[in-house]
Amino acid sequence: MTAVNSEARTAEQAVSAWLEEFNAALAAGDADAAAALFETVSFWRDLVALTWNLTTVEGPDGVREMLVNTLESARPRDFRASEPPTEANGMVESWLEFETEVGRGRGYLRLRDGRAWTLLTALQELKGYEEHRGVNRPKGAEHGIHPGRLTWLEDRERETAELGYSRQPEVLIVGGGQGGIALGARLRQLEVPTIVIDRHARPGDQWRGRYKSLCLHDPVWYDHLPYIKFPENWPVFAPKDKIADWLEMYVRVMELNYWGSTEAISASYDEEAGVWDVHVRRDGEDLHLRPKQLVLATGMAGVPNRPNFPGEDVFQGEVQHSSEHPGPDAYAGQRVVVVGSNNSAFDICGALYEVGADVTMVQRSSTHIARSETLMELGLAPLYSEEAVAAGVSTEKADMILASLPYRILHELQIPLSDQMRERDRDFYERLEAAGFEHDWGPDGSGLLMKYLRRAGGYYIDVGAADLVADGKVKLAHGQVDHLTEHAVVLEDGTELPADLVVYATGYGSMNGWAAALISQEVADRVGKVWGLGSDTTKDPGPWEGELRNMWKPTRVPALWFHGGNLYQSRFYSLFLALQLKARQVGIPTPVYGLQEVHHTS
Amino acid sequence: MTAVNSEARTAEQAVSAWLEEFNAALAAGDADAAAALFETVSFWRDLVALTWNLTTVEGPDGVREMLVNTLESARPRDFRASEPPTEANGMVESWLEFETEVGRGRGYLRLRDGRAWTLLTALQELKGYEEHRGVNRPKGAEHGIHPGRLTWLEDRERETAELGYSRQPEVLIVGGGQGGIALGARLRQLEVPTIVIDRHARPGDQWRGRYKSLCLHDPVWYDHLPYIKFPENWPVFAPKDKIADWLEMYVRVMELNYWGSTEAISASYDEEAGVWDVHVRRDGEDLHLRPKQLVLATGMAGVPNRPNFPGEDVFQGEVQHSSEHPGPDAYAGQRVVVVGSNNSAFDICGALYEVGADVTMVQRSSTHIARSETLMELGLAPLYSEEAVAAGVSTEKADMILASLPYRILHELQIPLSDQMRERDRDFYERLEAAGFEHDWGPDGSGLLMKYLRRAGGYYIDVGAADLVADGKVKLAHGQVDHLTEHAVVLEDGTELPADLVVYATGYGSMNGWAAALISQEVADRVGKVWGLGSDTTKDPGPWEGELRNMWKPTRVPALWFHGGNLYQSRFYSLFLALQLKARQVGIPTPVYGLQEVHHTS
């Protein structure tokens, strides 16, 4: 009892002493003094609170420079522990709250020997523009008698009739999957007039249209949307049509202005007026929308990478990119060649095998495979699981803890996890490799999460189909495709793979491809590559960026934003993007610190 | 610090000592010993845990008799405090958990001087039939390869096609408002095949069809459905169309088998087969459903009480029961007489006044009015409010605390509240009475909640319209209607009220009227009056019943059940009704203790 108390006291004292010096340095505008509170190897990650950017600065020098440039405008202050700090293995950790000139934030601090190793500062709300929730939730009924008042329904109907016609939205979100929806919901709560458009008819159709056995590969605790959590009876890995229904419901009850069956045809920025001119086609009708801000939430996958092999014109069967594959039902008994060996390839092979197709997978390069359950239990469970919830780690806290781990060292934290996974699933990997499958753990052994962040590909989260390859039920071929003949795919080594259907599970380009398609190649090039950390590994060339390129933060093209990622990212980062858009709507100054350089255009 | 700790210890010791003796008495089958642990004036309320009934027994004698009849079959045991007991003003209170032979329960205990004043025991789940949630949530994706497996969507589509056609439901719920929906959701989670039917096309249409300015009169914290809570941005008093959308989406994501546009035409019980034969008309198609259990959830309001005054045939205007009133829009500038002075009457008068109708309210008897905000702040806030949530009183806990207060003494707890309200809103009541409005606080001054429980009427929750009466903007007339003429309503005292529209806000009959309409008068009479406590006050004749008549518990007609009430009741009591239905489905013995006598048929 005494020991625990004294440790708690020590942790509290350490945090309180550090915060006192830190607040004093900030108040005095003394960047040097503040920087001196950080370890030599240390990281301050700021999400829109000081920098109006998503930025990680490193070491005292990085901290100093960032503060020199932001202190005067942001005026960060009043950092305080929001719950009792903890201490373990010499690391003191504390939840923080703080203020800036224009907003309120939350943070997370890790101290070692009295100096900061990591600090996360994340803006939560803008003063004067707080969301109406909890004690500030809207009243609903306007009690009293108000002749001529509009009911909620009449008000909604009027808004629906006007927005995009007689009244222009502040923000247009192109793409109404989970990303566009989560951001749309936050902007709605922040009272930023927004339209979300999607080419599919109904919210969720993005999921409904995919192959029929698809379930989320991430577990439920990681997948919540903002505002409304999945209920306790929600499946761990939700089937695609169930997620689709949820998204549809969510759009309705969160009152999004969601235009289904609407395509964005082209867009250009009117510099003078400071608005976009976006040509959209809604249910066949041509319209021009004039939003101030344009968000591309068309999927982190980007434009499909569709190879064009010689002989496609003579091939007698069907050729599809994985994004076009309708599911297995029409291909029972047929010979299918799937080019590629990552997530889509495995999912499609598994579903085709289930209906009795004769399936061959063409592996062109090595792939990392992680078993879904192993990944969930070893990788996510400490933060996202029923046990985490029971231990008080809400989704909101888990998101912040995850965000507090600097990208720069994330791979170091992942490597031991790979070792555990390798050990736990030793038989599985031995069987796969015995079957000739080329398996890797990433360039530095850091496994799946880093592949996801660096290149958004090169892996498969195994939900069963890997066994088919290990058992030879799905045949395996190796090498590059050379050409197609009337009835076969021919590899560079001359191997001939008879095929009625060829599926190119060959992945997707960078998201700025969407900007090229919608706006212009020039604008896409100005934005540069989207996603990836600059880790100088395959498909993620250096230099080091510190954050995911161009995601959820200002790009080199004013008023153009990129949003997307998995459900966790859609949920968490939509807040910071929404706050950036809100600030611009109401004219809060948003001086951006550390606007990224463009090093690569795709 | 020491004082607090010592009080906490005392409370804990008191509860622990009491529970030890209580558990020992139960284990020994010693009803006398258990009864001796209760105060002379004391109450044990059991919700399906021991009695397979909703029953309150009183005093040691009541406890003894109940235990003599239930101990052997129910075998209640292992009562334990589930969190540290508290003590205030000599009353020790404790949350409990316990088991029975077939289930697990939660409870709430109040001790005074070492003996029980109140005990609530509420069944939560049946062993072997626990809901799949939290750590037991369904997996969703069936990882692995399963040729021919159905996807979630295919499975749902098959169920939808079969249920009610090639496969009969276990339970048919007639009425798909919040009551039917909440119960349907629980039965779904308990894997009891259920169909919910409603004559409206879409879930929520029950609300959509009502007058357009309607908002919930109860605040959001009181209104949650099971499983999915309203989000933090949900309005305090939700507009009817917003609630409707929520219900529609809830039905979808909770996967209810909900048949809209379906009317129940007639029903009869096939004693031999042990099933109901329910003739329904679905989208114009005649069908016979054969459920084992029939639940009437057609609204606690029962069949409209529609007077038939002389002269209706000569009256040249429109006559409507309040349930038929379409809202005010068509009546701008017209003369409207609203007969009645309770909730519906006020709401309708207010909305009509807003569009510029000339409105007269006919008060036939006195009414209790409580201002919505006052009611919320004084009445509900300790249990249902943002402050309660912040203080750790979840909706689930609030429901249990409310349920732990015995109906017998509830009015005594309400009378001081009336005094506070009278004081707080003195001006309001003085103005109303000065305008000639006959106002009461219930027969014993116990106010709104007791009127609701005793007679489900006789009050108005003021959201603004009372001022119209106080200010003379809605005119007030007094007395009984004698007859109608071509253009007027004539009261017994000869007063003539010119009218283009007459609305009978004359209330509703008892819910067993639905059984008369659907099954037979004989069955309705066997069931007897539904709702009310037997308080021997207006519209709630004695003798004392101890619980709401026939609600959520076995009736005198096997396999016929009544469900309904406000959102709180729909949420809370649906659990106990669902557990009763589940037990019958799977053949768990359900010996009912204290099956109510029928004292009144309407």
Short mmCIF file of N, CA and C in Angstrom, two decimals, chain A residues 132-135 137-149 151-154 189 202 208 212-213 215-216 220-221 227-242 245-246 248-249 252-255 329 350 353-355 372-373 386-387 462-465 468, chain B residues 132-135 137-149 151-154 189 202 208 212-213 215-216 220-221 227-239 241-242 245-246 248-250 252-255 329 350 353-355 372-373 386-387 462-465 468:
data_model
loop_
_atom_site.label_atom_id
_atom_site.label_comp_id
_atom_site.label_asym_id
_atom_site.label_seq_id
_atom_site.Cartn_x
_atom_site.Cartn_y
_atom_site.Cartn_z
N HIS A 132 -22.32 20.59 -29.69
CA HIS A 132 -23.46 20.57 -28.77
C HIS A 132 -23.71 19.14 -28.34
N ARG A 133 -23.03 18.74 -27.28
CA ARG A 133 -23.28 17.40 -26.80
C ARG A 133 -23.12 17.31 -25.29
N GLY A 134 -23.57 16.19 -24.77
CA GLY A 134 -23.53 16.03 -23.32
C GLY A 134 -24.36 17.13 -22.68
N VAL A 135 -23.78 17.84 -21.72
CA VAL A 135 -24.54 18.89 -21.05
C VAL A 135 -24.95 20.00 -22.02
N ARG A 137 -25.98 19.44 -25.12
CA ARG A 137 -26.72 18.87 -26.25
C ARG A 137 -27.90 19.78 -26.59
N PRO A 138 -28.38 19.70 -27.84
CA PRO A 138 -29.50 20.57 -28.21
C PRO A 138 -30.75 20.19 -27.42
N LYS A 139 -31.61 21.15 -27.26
CA LYS A 139 -32.81 20.93 -26.49
C LYS A 139 -33.83 20.11 -27.26
N GLY A 140 -33.86 20.27 -28.58
CA GLY A 140 -34.83 19.52 -29.39
C GLY A 140 -36.13 20.29 -29.47
N ALA A 141 -37.06 19.94 -28.59
CA ALA A 141 -38.31 20.70 -28.53
C ALA A 141 -37.99 22.14 -28.16
N GLU A 142 -38.52 23.10 -28.92
CA GLU A 142 -38.47 24.47 -28.46
C GLU A 142 -39.74 24.71 -27.69
N HIS A 143 -39.64 24.62 -26.39
CA HIS A 143 -40.85 24.81 -25.60
C HIS A 143 -41.34 26.24 -25.77
N GLY A 144 -42.61 26.37 -25.60
CA GLY A 144 -43.19 27.68 -25.84
C GLY A 144 -43.90 27.65 -27.17
N ILE A 145 -44.57 28.73 -27.45
CA ILE A 145 -45.42 28.78 -28.63
C ILE A 145 -44.78 29.72 -29.63
N HIS A 146 -44.50 29.23 -30.81
CA HIS A 146 -43.80 30.02 -31.82
C HIS A 146 -44.55 29.91 -33.14
N PRO A 147 -45.49 30.83 -33.35
CA PRO A 147 -46.25 30.75 -34.60
C PRO A 147 -45.31 30.70 -35.80
N GLY A 148 -45.61 29.82 -36.73
CA GLY A 148 -44.84 29.73 -37.97
C GLY A 148 -43.54 28.99 -37.85
N ARG A 149 -43.23 28.44 -36.69
CA ARG A 149 -41.94 27.77 -36.56
C ARG A 149 -41.89 26.51 -37.45
N THR A 151 -40.75 22.69 -37.96
CA THR A 151 -40.41 21.51 -37.16
C THR A 151 -39.05 21.00 -37.61
N TRP A 152 -38.52 20.09 -36.85
CA TRP A 152 -37.25 19.47 -37.20
C TRP A 152 -37.30 18.92 -38.62
N LEU A 153 -38.40 18.25 -38.92
CA LEU A 153 -38.53 17.63 -40.24
C LEU A 153 -38.58 18.69 -41.34
N GLU A 154 -39.36 19.72 -41.11
CA GLU A 154 -39.46 20.79 -42.12
C GLU A 154 -38.11 21.46 -42.33
N GLN A 189 -21.76 18.17 -36.78
CA GLN A 189 -21.81 18.58 -35.38
C GLN A 189 -21.13 19.93 -35.17
N ARG A 202 -26.61 4.06 -52.33
CA ARG A 202 -26.89 4.17 -50.90
C ARG A 202 -25.59 4.13 -50.11
N ARG A 208 -21.28 -3.21 -49.92
CA ARG A 208 -22.21 -4.22 -50.45
C ARG A 208 -21.71 -4.79 -51.76
N LYS A 212 -18.65 -11.46 -51.79
CA LYS A 212 -19.69 -11.66 -50.80
C LYS A 212 -19.24 -12.20 -49.45
N SER A 213 -18.11 -12.89 -49.40
CA SER A 213 -17.70 -13.42 -48.09
C SER A 213 -16.87 -12.42 -47.29
N CYS A 215 -15.51 -9.94 -44.78
CA CYS A 215 -15.79 -9.41 -43.44
C CYS A 215 -14.65 -8.45 -43.11
N LEU A 216 -14.91 -7.53 -42.18
CA LEU A 216 -13.82 -6.66 -41.75
C LEU A 216 -12.65 -7.50 -41.25
N VAL A 220 -13.96 -5.32 -33.94
CA VAL A 220 -14.98 -4.30 -33.65
C VAL A 220 -14.46 -3.14 -32.80
N TRP A 221 -13.62 -3.43 -31.83
CA TRP A 221 -13.19 -2.37 -30.90
C TRP A 221 -12.37 -1.30 -31.61
N TYR A 227 -19.24 9.16 -32.28
CA TYR A 227 -20.58 9.46 -31.76
C TYR A 227 -21.43 8.22 -31.40
N ILE A 228 -21.50 7.24 -32.29
CA ILE A 228 -22.34 6.07 -31.99
C ILE A 228 -21.47 4.83 -32.08
N LYS A 229 -21.31 4.17 -30.95
CA LYS A 229 -20.49 2.96 -30.95
C LYS A 229 -21.32 1.76 -31.41
N PHE A 230 -20.65 0.79 -31.97
CA PHE A 230 -21.33 -0.47 -32.24
C PHE A 230 -21.82 -1.04 -30.93
N PRO A 231 -22.97 -1.71 -30.95
CA PRO A 231 -23.48 -2.27 -29.68
C PRO A 231 -22.67 -3.48 -29.23
N GLU A 232 -22.93 -3.88 -28.00
CA GLU A 232 -22.19 -4.98 -27.38
C GLU A 232 -22.37 -6.31 -28.08
N ASN A 233 -23.43 -6.42 -28.86
CA ASN A 233 -23.68 -7.69 -29.54
C ASN A 233 -23.09 -7.69 -30.96
N TRP A 234 -22.40 -6.61 -31.31
CA TRP A 234 -21.86 -6.51 -32.66
C TRP A 234 -20.75 -7.54 -32.85
N PRO A 235 -20.69 -8.19 -34.02
CA PRO A 235 -19.68 -9.23 -34.21
C PRO A 235 -18.25 -8.67 -34.17
N VAL A 236 -17.32 -9.50 -33.78
CA VAL A 236 -15.91 -9.10 -33.76
C VAL A 236 -15.48 -8.67 -35.16
N PHE A 237 -15.75 -9.51 -36.14
CA PHE A 237 -15.40 -9.18 -37.53
C PHE A 237 -16.69 -9.07 -38.32
N ALA A 238 -17.16 -7.86 -38.52
CA ALA A 238 -18.49 -7.67 -39.09
C ALA A 238 -18.53 -8.01 -40.58
N PRO A 239 -19.55 -8.75 -40.99
CA PRO A 239 -19.74 -9.01 -42.42
C PRO A 239 -20.00 -7.71 -43.17
N LYS A 240 -19.60 -7.67 -44.43
CA LYS A 240 -19.64 -6.43 -45.19
C LYS A 240 -21.05 -5.83 -45.28
N ASP A 241 -22.06 -6.68 -45.44
CA ASP A 241 -23.41 -6.13 -45.62
C ASP A 241 -23.95 -5.56 -44.31
N LYS A 242 -23.45 -6.10 -43.21
CA LYS A 242 -23.89 -5.59 -41.90
C LYS A 242 -23.26 -4.22 -41.65
N ASP A 245 -25.17 -1.73 -43.73
CA ASP A 245 -26.42 -1.28 -43.10
C ASP A 245 -26.14 -0.27 -41.98
N TRP A 246 -25.10 -0.53 -41.24
CA TRP A 246 -24.75 0.39 -40.14
C TRP A 246 -24.41 1.77 -40.71
N GLU A 248 -25.36 3.06 -43.47
CA GLU A 248 -26.58 3.69 -43.99
C GLU A 248 -27.40 4.30 -42.85
N MET A 249 -27.53 3.53 -41.78
CA MET A 249 -28.24 4.02 -40.61
C MET A 249 -27.58 5.26 -40.02
N ARG A 252 -28.20 8.43 -41.79
CA ARG A 252 -29.56 8.91 -41.55
C ARG A 252 -29.67 9.58 -40.18
N VAL A 253 -29.27 8.88 -39.14
CA VAL A 253 -29.51 9.45 -37.82
C VAL A 253 -28.54 10.58 -37.49
N MET A 254 -27.39 10.62 -38.15
CA MET A 254 -26.48 11.74 -37.92
C MET A 254 -26.80 12.91 -38.85
N GLU A 255 -27.84 12.73 -39.66
CA GLU A 255 -28.35 13.83 -40.48
C GLU A 255 -27.33 14.39 -41.47
N ASP A 329 -19.59 -16.32 -57.48
CA ASP A 329 -20.70 -17.19 -57.86
C ASP A 329 -20.74 -17.57 -59.33
N GLY A 350 -9.83 -17.44 -51.97
CA GLY A 350 -10.57 -18.23 -50.99
C GLY A 350 -12.03 -18.37 -51.38
N TYR A 353 -12.39 -20.61 -54.41
CA TYR A 353 -12.20 -22.02 -54.07
C TYR A 353 -13.47 -22.58 -53.43
N GLU A 354 -14.09 -21.78 -52.57
CA GLU A 354 -15.29 -22.25 -51.87
C GLU A 354 -16.42 -22.65 -52.82
N VAL A 355 -16.49 -21.98 -53.98
CA VAL A 355 -17.57 -22.33 -54.92
C VAL A 355 -17.08 -23.37 -55.94
N SER A 372 -5.16 -13.47 -38.55
CA SER A 372 -6.06 -12.47 -37.99
C SER A 372 -6.14 -12.55 -36.47
N GLU A 373 -6.31 -13.76 -35.95
CA GLU A 373 -6.47 -13.88 -34.50
C GLU A 373 -5.20 -13.53 -33.75
N GLU A 386 -12.10 -6.40 -25.64
CA GLU A 386 -13.03 -6.38 -24.51
C GLU A 386 -12.25 -6.20 -23.20
N GLU A 387 -11.07 -6.78 -23.14
CA GLU A 387 -10.24 -6.68 -21.94
C GLU A 387 -9.77 -5.24 -21.75
N ASP A 462 -4.64 -13.03 -42.60
CA ASP A 462 -5.21 -14.34 -42.93
C ASP A 462 -6.48 -14.62 -42.14
N VAL A 463 -7.54 -14.85 -42.87
CA VAL A 463 -8.79 -15.30 -42.25
C VAL A 463 -9.13 -16.69 -42.79
N GLY A 464 -8.13 -17.39 -43.28
CA GLY A 464 -8.38 -18.78 -43.68
C GLY A 464 -7.78 -19.18 -45.01
N ALA A 465 -7.65 -18.24 -45.93
CA ALA A 465 -7.27 -18.62 -47.28
C ALA A 465 -5.80 -19.02 -47.40
N LEU A 468 -5.26 -22.64 -47.83
CA LEU A 468 -5.52 -23.20 -49.15
C LEU A 468 -4.24 -23.24 -49.97
N HIS B 132 -25.19 -13.16 -26.55
CA HIS B 132 -23.83 -13.13 -27.10
C HIS B 132 -23.38 -11.69 -27.19
N ARG B 133 -22.82 -11.20 -26.11
CA ARG B 133 -22.33 -9.83 -26.18
C ARG B 133 -21.08 -9.64 -25.32
N GLY B 134 -20.46 -8.51 -25.52
CA GLY B 134 -19.20 -8.26 -24.80
C GLY B 134 -18.21 -9.35 -25.15
N VAL B 135 -17.62 -9.96 -24.12
CA VAL B 135 -16.62 -11.01 -24.41
C VAL B 135 -17.23 -12.18 -25.16
N ARG B 137 -19.46 -11.86 -27.59
CA ARG B 137 -20.08 -11.39 -28.83
C ARG B 137 -19.79 -12.37 -29.97
N PRO B 138 -20.65 -12.39 -30.98
CA PRO B 138 -20.40 -13.31 -32.08
C PRO B 138 -19.11 -12.94 -32.81
N LYS B 139 -18.53 -13.93 -33.43
CA LYS B 139 -17.26 -13.72 -34.13
C LYS B 139 -17.48 -12.98 -35.45
N GLY B 140 -18.62 -13.24 -36.09
CA GLY B 140 -18.87 -12.58 -37.37
C GLY B 140 -18.29 -13.39 -38.49
N ALA B 141 -17.10 -13.03 -38.92
CA ALA B 141 -16.41 -13.82 -39.94
C ALA B 141 -16.19 -15.22 -39.39
N GLU B 142 -16.57 -16.24 -40.16
CA GLU B 142 -16.15 -17.59 -39.81
C GLU B 142 -14.85 -17.81 -40.55
N HIS B 143 -13.75 -17.62 -39.86
CA HIS B 143 -12.47 -17.79 -40.53
C HIS B 143 -12.32 -19.25 -40.94
N GLY B 144 -11.55 -19.46 -41.97
CA GLY B 144 -11.42 -20.79 -42.54
C GLY B 144 -12.25 -20.88 -43.79
N ILE B 145 -12.12 -21.99 -44.45
CA ILE B 145 -12.75 -22.15 -45.75
C ILE B 145 -13.90 -23.13 -45.60
N HIS B 146 -15.09 -22.69 -45.98
CA HIS B 146 -16.28 -23.51 -45.80
C HIS B 146 -17.08 -23.53 -47.09
N PRO B 147 -16.80 -24.47 -47.96
CA PRO B 147 -17.52 -24.50 -49.23
C PRO B 147 -19.03 -24.49 -48.98
N GLY B 148 -19.72 -23.70 -49.76
CA GLY B 148 -21.18 -23.66 -49.68
C GLY B 148 -21.73 -22.86 -48.52
N ARG B 149 -20.86 -22.22 -47.73
CA ARG B 149 -21.41 -21.49 -46.58
C ARG B 149 -22.24 -20.30 -47.04
N THR B 151 -23.41 -16.46 -46.50
CA THR B 151 -22.91 -15.24 -45.89
C THR B 151 -23.98 -14.72 -44.93
N TRP B 152 -23.60 -13.73 -44.17
CA TRP B 152 -24.55 -13.09 -43.26
C TRP B 152 -25.79 -12.62 -44.04
N LEU B 153 -25.55 -12.03 -45.18
CA LEU B 153 -26.65 -11.50 -45.97
C LEU B 153 -27.55 -12.62 -46.50
N GLU B 154 -26.93 -13.67 -46.99
CA GLU B 154 -27.72 -14.79 -47.50
C GLU B 154 -28.54 -15.41 -46.37
N GLN B 189 -31.76 -11.16 -29.65
CA GLN B 189 -30.50 -11.47 -28.99
C GLN B 189 -30.59 -12.78 -28.22
N ARG B 202 -43.59 1.68 -42.29
CA ARG B 202 -42.21 1.68 -41.83
C ARG B 202 -42.14 1.82 -40.33
N ARG B 208 -44.29 9.30 -36.93
CA ARG B 208 -44.35 10.24 -38.05
C ARG B 208 -45.78 10.74 -38.28
N LYS B 212 -47.50 17.54 -36.04
CA LYS B 212 -46.14 17.76 -36.49
C LYS B 212 -45.21 18.42 -35.48
N SER B 213 -45.73 19.13 -34.52
CA SER B 213 -44.81 19.77 -33.56
C SER B 213 -44.47 18.85 -32.38
N CYS B 215 -42.83 16.58 -29.83
CA CYS B 215 -41.51 16.13 -29.39
C CYS B 215 -41.73 15.23 -28.19
N LEU B 216 -40.77 14.37 -27.89
CA LEU B 216 -40.88 13.57 -26.68
C LEU B 216 -41.03 14.49 -25.48
N VAL B 220 -33.92 12.71 -22.98
CA VAL B 220 -33.16 11.67 -23.66
C VAL B 220 -32.62 10.59 -22.73
N TRP B 221 -32.17 10.97 -21.54
CA TRP B 221 -31.53 9.99 -20.65
C TRP B 221 -32.53 8.92 -20.21
N TYR B 227 -29.40 -1.81 -25.88
CA TYR B 227 -28.27 -2.11 -26.79
C TYR B 227 -27.60 -0.90 -27.43
N ILE B 228 -28.38 0.02 -27.99
CA ILE B 228 -27.75 1.17 -28.65
C ILE B 228 -28.29 2.44 -28.01
N LYS B 229 -27.42 3.17 -27.36
CA LYS B 229 -27.85 4.42 -26.73
C LYS B 229 -27.89 5.55 -27.75
N PHE B 230 -28.76 6.50 -27.51
CA PHE B 230 -28.71 7.71 -28.31
C PHE B 230 -27.34 8.36 -28.13
N PRO B 231 -26.83 8.97 -29.19
CA PRO B 231 -25.50 9.58 -29.05
C PRO B 231 -25.54 10.85 -28.20
N GLU B 232 -24.37 11.31 -27.85
CA GLU B 232 -24.23 12.48 -26.96
C GLU B 232 -24.80 13.76 -27.54
N ASN B 233 -24.98 13.78 -28.86
CA ASN B 233 -25.50 15.00 -29.48
C ASN B 233 -27.02 14.91 -29.68
N TRP B 234 -27.61 13.86 -29.16
CA TRP B 234 -29.06 13.69 -29.33
C TRP B 234 -29.80 14.75 -28.52
N PRO B 235 -30.86 15.33 -29.08
CA PRO B 235 -31.56 16.39 -28.34
C PRO B 235 -32.19 15.88 -27.04
N VAL B 236 -32.33 16.78 -26.10
CA VAL B 236 -32.98 16.44 -24.84
C VAL B 236 -34.40 15.93 -25.10
N PHE B 237 -35.16 16.69 -25.86
CA PHE B 237 -36.53 16.29 -26.20
C PHE B 237 -36.60 16.07 -27.71
N ALA B 238 -36.51 14.83 -28.13
CA ALA B 238 -36.35 14.56 -29.56
C ALA B 238 -37.64 14.80 -30.32
N PRO B 239 -37.53 15.47 -31.48
CA PRO B 239 -38.70 15.64 -32.34
C PRO B 239 -39.18 14.29 -32.86
N ASP B 241 -40.13 13.04 -35.67
CA ASP B 241 -39.61 12.43 -36.90
C ASP B 241 -38.19 11.93 -36.72
N LYS B 242 -37.49 12.54 -35.79
CA LYS B 242 -36.11 12.11 -35.52
C LYS B 242 -36.15 10.78 -34.75
N ASP B 245 -36.97 8.08 -37.29
CA ASP B 245 -35.81 7.63 -38.06
C ASP B 245 -34.93 6.70 -37.22
N TRP B 246 -34.77 7.05 -35.96
CA TRP B 246 -33.96 6.22 -35.08
C TRP B 246 -34.56 4.81 -34.97
N GLU B 248 -36.50 3.31 -37.06
CA GLU B 248 -36.39 2.60 -38.33
C GLU B 248 -34.99 2.00 -38.50
N MET B 249 -34.00 2.80 -38.15
CA MET B 249 -32.64 2.31 -38.31
C MET B 249 -32.30 1.25 -37.27
N TYR B 250 -32.86 1.39 -36.08
CA TYR B 250 -32.65 0.41 -35.01
C TYR B 250 -33.16 -0.97 -35.44
N ARG B 252 -33.40 -2.06 -38.37
CA ARG B 252 -32.51 -2.58 -39.39
C ARG B 252 -31.23 -3.14 -38.78
N VAL B 253 -30.57 -2.37 -37.97
CA VAL B 253 -29.27 -2.85 -37.51
C VAL B 253 -29.41 -3.92 -36.42
N MET B 254 -30.53 -3.96 -35.73
CA MET B 254 -30.73 -5.02 -34.75
C MET B 254 -31.35 -6.25 -35.39
N GLU B 255 -31.56 -6.18 -36.70
CA GLU B 255 -31.99 -7.35 -37.48
C GLU B 255 -33.32 -7.93 -37.03
N ASP B 329 -52.08 21.97 -39.89
CA ASP B 329 -51.90 22.77 -41.10
C ASP B 329 -53.18 23.07 -41.88
N GLY B 350 -52.08 23.78 -28.79
CA GLY B 350 -50.89 24.61 -29.01
C GLY B 350 -50.53 24.67 -30.48
N TYR B 353 -53.08 26.71 -32.41
CA TYR B 353 -52.93 28.14 -32.16
C TYR B 353 -51.77 28.71 -32.98
N GLU B 354 -50.69 27.94 -33.07
CA GLU B 354 -49.52 28.42 -33.80
C GLU B 354 -49.82 28.70 -35.26
N VAL B 355 -50.75 27.94 -35.87
CA VAL B 355 -51.07 28.20 -37.28
C VAL B 355 -52.22 29.19 -37.42
N SER B 372 -42.51 20.85 -18.00
CA SER B 372 -41.53 19.85 -18.45
C SER B 372 -40.17 20.04 -17.80
N GLU B 373 -39.69 21.27 -17.78
CA GLU B 373 -38.35 21.49 -17.22
C GLU B 373 -38.29 21.24 -15.73
N GLU B 386 -27.60 14.39 -17.43
CA GLU B 386 -26.16 14.40 -17.70
C GLU B 386 -25.40 14.32 -16.38
N GLU B 387 -25.94 14.97 -15.34
CA GLU B 387 -25.28 14.97 -14.04
C GLU B 387 -25.28 13.56 -13.45
N ASP B 462 -46.26 20.20 -19.45
CA ASP B 462 -46.31 21.46 -20.19
C ASP B 462 -45.03 21.74 -20.94
N VAL B 463 -45.17 21.89 -22.23
CA VAL B 463 -44.05 22.33 -23.05
C VAL B 463 -44.38 23.66 -23.70
N GLY B 464 -45.33 24.37 -23.10
CA GLY B 464 -45.60 25.71 -23.59
C GLY B 464 -47.08 26.04 -23.76
N ALA B 465 -47.90 25.04 -24.01
CA ALA B 465 -49.28 25.34 -24.36
C ALA B 465 -50.11 25.81 -23.16
N LEU B 468 -50.89 29.41 -23.13
CA LEU B 468 -51.94 29.87 -24.04
C LEU B 468 -53.28 29.92 -23.32
#
